Amino acid sequence: MPRPRTHDPGAALDAAESLAVRGGPAAVTIRAVAAATGMSNGALYHTFGSRSGVLGHAWLRAARRFHAVQNELVDARSDVEDSAAEAIVAAAEAPSVFAERFPDSSRLLLTVSREQLLGADLPDDVAADVRTAERALIDLMARLAQRQWGRRDRRAVEVLTTCLVDLPTAILIRRDRIAEPLAREQLRAAVRAVLAVGPPP
């Protein structure tokens, strides 16, 4: 029988998240996570495989939290007037809502890019999960395009990419305005303007 866990792996992910956002990815070491959690080095290696495995699992947890928040915001707009467009506007605001609820998870995703993570020596299963994490956003964009315009082709999804990736990055993230109400108002206006134009035929 496997030995029972004496420590919560979630605490290790919390520690890795905190270390990464305060000191960069290099600050996430087995020794540092062990010191922060009281777990032994051996227990961390057994659970996560390597220091890259700890960071990869923390990043994946943050990505899954983000997608859950974004889908929750979309689903909450299912009964409002012009629900398809308003669901897209809500999805665009997800970075701000996510940062309010999970500040360290938000900072982790902004600190460590998917490309950086894949450049590390990740365990194969974690690397595969990181590569497929982007699929959740693509699936959401296709679903929203279908709801808004009755189509999910490449051009329709490109418009949603503008709304859910390009505009939030430009208005909220690059200028460090993720918590500013005015920035969120500008984002909503910009997304609605793009939706009003829509995709080409």
Coordinates of C-alpha atoms in Angstrom, one line a residue:
M1 CA 0.0 0.0 0.0
P2 CA 1.2 3.5 -0.7
R3 CA 2.4 5.5 2.3
P4 CA -0.1 8.2 3.3
R5 CA 0.8 11.8 2.5
T6 CA 1.8 13.8 5.5
H7 CA 1.8 17.1 3.7
D8 CA -0.6 18.8 1.4
P9 CA 0.9 19.2 -2.1
G10 CA -1.3 22.3 -2.5
A11 CA 0.9 24.0 0.2
A12 CA 4.0 23.2 -2.0
L13 CA 2.3 24.8 -5.0
D14 CA 1.4 27.8 -2.9
A15 CA 5.0 28.1 -1.9
A16 CA 6.3 27.7 -5.4
E17 CA 3.8 30.3 -6.7
S18 CA 4.9 32.8 -4.0
L19 CA 8.6 32.2 -4.6
A20 CA 8.2 32.6 -8.4
V21 CA 6.3 35.9 -8.2
R22 CA 8.6 37.4 -5.7
G23 CA 12.0 36.1 -7.0
G24 CA 11.4 34.8 -10.5
P25 CA 11.3 31.2 -11.7
A26 CA 14.9 30.6 -10.5
A27 CA 13.8 31.2 -6.9
V28 CA 11.7 28.0 -7.1
T29 CA 14.0 25.3 -5.7
I30 CA 13.3 22.2 -3.9
R31 CA 15.2 23.5 -0.9
A32 CA 13.2 26.8 -0.9
V33 CA 9.9 25.0 -1.2
A34 CA 10.9 22.6 1.6
A35 CA 11.8 25.5 3.9
A36 CA 8.5 27.2 3.2
T37 CA 6.3 24.2 3.8
G38 CA 8.2 21.9 6.2
M39 CA 8.1 19.1 3.6
S40 CA 11.2 17.1 3.1
N41 CA 13.2 17.3 0.0
G42 CA 12.5 13.6 -0.6
A43 CA 8.7 14.1 -0.3
L44 CA 8.9 17.0 -2.8
Y45 CA 10.9 14.9 -5.3
H46 CA 8.5 12.0 -4.8
T47 CA 5.5 14.2 -5.5
F48 CA 6.7 16.4 -8.3
G49 CA 9.8 14.8 -9.7
S50 CA 12.0 17.9 -9.9
R51 CA 12.1 21.6 -9.2
S52 CA 10.7 22.2 -12.7
G53 CA 7.9 19.8 -11.9
V54 CA 6.9 21.9 -8.9
L55 CA 6.9 25.0 -11.0
G56 CA 5.1 23.3 -13.8
H57 CA 2.3 22.0 -11.5
A58 CA 2.0 25.5 -9.9
W59 CA 1.7 27.1 -13.4
L60 CA -0.9 24.5 -14.5
R61 CA -3.0 25.1 -11.3
A62 CA -2.9 28.8 -12.0
A63 CA -3.9 28.3 -15.7
R64 CA -6.8 26.0 -14.7
R65 CA -8.0 28.5 -12.1
F66 CA -7.9 31.3 -14.7
H67 CA -10.0 29.1 -17.2
A68 CA -12.5 28.3 -14.4
V69 CA -12.9 32.0 -13.6
Q70 CA -13.3 32.9 -17.2
N71 CA -15.9 30.2 -17.9
E72 CA -17.8 31.2 -14.7
L73 CA -18.0 34.8 -16.0
V74 CA -19.2 33.6 -19.4
D75 CA -21.9 31.4 -17.9
A76 CA -23.1 34.2 -15.6
R77 CA -24.1 36.2 -18.7
S78 CA -26.3 33.5 -20.2
D79 CA -29.6 35.2 -19.3
V80 CA -28.8 38.9 -19.9
E81 CA -29.8 41.0 -22.9
D82 CA -27.4 40.5 -25.8
S83 CA -26.0 37.6 -23.8
A84 CA -23.5 36.4 -26.4
A85 CA -21.8 39.8 -26.8
E86 CA -21.9 40.4 -23.0
A87 CA -20.4 36.9 -22.4
I88 CA -17.5 37.9 -24.6
V89 CA -17.1 41.2 -22.7
A90 CA -17.1 39.3 -19.4
A91 CA -14.5 36.8 -20.7
A92 CA -12.3 39.7 -21.7
E93 CA -12.4 41.0 -18.1
A94 CA -11.3 37.7 -16.7
P95 CA -7.7 38.8 -16.1
S96 CA -8.9 41.5 -13.7
V97 CA -11.3 39.3 -11.9
F98 CA -8.7 36.5 -11.7
A99 CA -6.2 38.9 -10.2
E100 CA -8.7 39.9 -7.5
R101 CA -9.4 36.4 -6.5
F102 CA -6.0 34.7 -7.0
P103 CA -3.4 37.5 -6.9
D104 CA -0.4 35.2 -6.7
S105 CA -1.7 32.8 -9.4
S106 CA -2.3 35.8 -11.6
R107 CA 1.2 37.1 -11.1
L108 CA 2.6 33.7 -11.8
L109 CA 1.0 33.5 -15.2
L110 CA 2.3 37.0 -15.9
T111 CA 5.8 36.2 -14.6
V112 CA 6.3 32.8 -16.2
S113 CA 5.2 32.4 -19.8
R114 CA 4.2 29.1 -21.4
E115 CA 7.3 29.3 -23.6
Q116 CA 9.6 29.8 -20.6
L117 CA 8.0 26.9 -18.9
L118 CA 8.4 24.6 -21.9
G119 CA 12.0 25.6 -22.1
A120 CA 12.6 24.1 -18.7
D121 CA 13.3 20.5 -18.0
L122 CA 9.7 19.6 -17.3
P123 CA 8.5 16.0 -16.7
D124 CA 6.9 14.7 -19.9
D125 CA 3.4 14.5 -18.4
V126 CA 3.6 18.1 -17.1
A127 CA 5.0 19.4 -20.4
A128 CA 2.1 17.7 -22.3
D129 CA -0.5 19.3 -20.0
V130 CA 1.2 22.7 -20.4
R131 CA 1.0 22.3 -24.2
T132 CA -2.7 21.5 -24.1
A133 CA -3.6 24.2 -21.6
E134 CA -4.0 26.7 -24.4
R135 CA -6.7 24.5 -25.9
A136 CA -9.2 25.5 -23.2
L137 CA -9.1 29.1 -24.4
I138 CA -9.3 28.2 -28.0
D139 CA -12.3 26.0 -27.3
L140 CA -14.0 28.8 -25.3
M141 CA -13.4 31.2 -28.2
A142 CA -14.9 28.8 -30.7
R143 CA -17.9 28.3 -28.5
L144 CA -18.4 32.1 -28.1
A145 CA -18.0 32.7 -31.8
Q146 CA -20.7 30.1 -32.5
R147 CA -23.0 31.8 -29.9
Q148 CA -22.3 35.3 -31.3
W149 CA -22.3 34.7 -35.1
G150 CA -23.4 31.1 -35.6
R151 CA -19.9 30.2 -36.9
R152 CA -16.6 29.0 -35.5
D153 CA -14.3 29.3 -38.5
R154 CA -10.8 30.7 -38.3
R155 CA -11.8 34.3 -39.1
A156 CA -14.5 34.3 -36.4
V157 CA -12.1 32.9 -33.8
E158 CA -9.5 35.5 -34.8
V159 CA -12.0 38.3 -33.8
L160 CA -12.4 36.5 -30.5
T161 CA -8.6 36.4 -30.1
T162 CA -8.6 40.1 -30.5
C163 CA -11.2 40.5 -27.8
L164 CA -9.9 37.9 -25.3
V165 CA -6.2 38.1 -25.8
D166 CA -5.0 41.2 -27.7
L167 CA -7.1 43.9 -26.1
P168 CA -6.8 42.7 -22.4
T169 CA -3.0 42.4 -22.9
A170 CA -2.7 45.9 -24.4
I171 CA -5.2 47.7 -22.1
L172 CA -4.8 45.9 -18.8
I173 CA -1.5 43.9 -18.6
R174 CA 1.2 45.6 -20.6
R175 CA 0.5 49.0 -18.9
D176 CA 0.0 47.4 -15.4
R177 CA -3.6 48.6 -15.2
I178 CA -5.2 45.2 -14.4
A179 CA -6.9 46.6 -11.2
E180 CA -8.0 50.0 -12.6
P181 CA -11.7 50.5 -13.1
L182 CA -11.2 53.0 -15.9
A183 CA -9.0 50.5 -17.8
R184 CA -11.7 47.8 -17.4
E185 CA -14.3 50.3 -18.7
Q186 CA -12.1 51.1 -21.7
L187 CA -11.6 47.3 -22.3
R188 CA -15.4 46.8 -22.3
A189 CA -15.9 49.6 -24.8
A190 CA -13.1 48.3 -27.1
V191 CA -14.4 44.8 -27.1
R192 CA -18.0 45.9 -27.9
A193 CA -16.6 48.0 -30.8
V194 CA -14.7 45.1 -32.2
L195 CA -17.8 42.9 -31.9
A196 CA -19.9 45.5 -33.7
V197 CA -17.6 45.1 -36.7
G198 CA -17.6 41.4 -36.5
P199 CA -15.7 38.9 -38.7
P200 CA -15.5 39.1 -42.5
P201 CA -17.9 37.0 -44.4

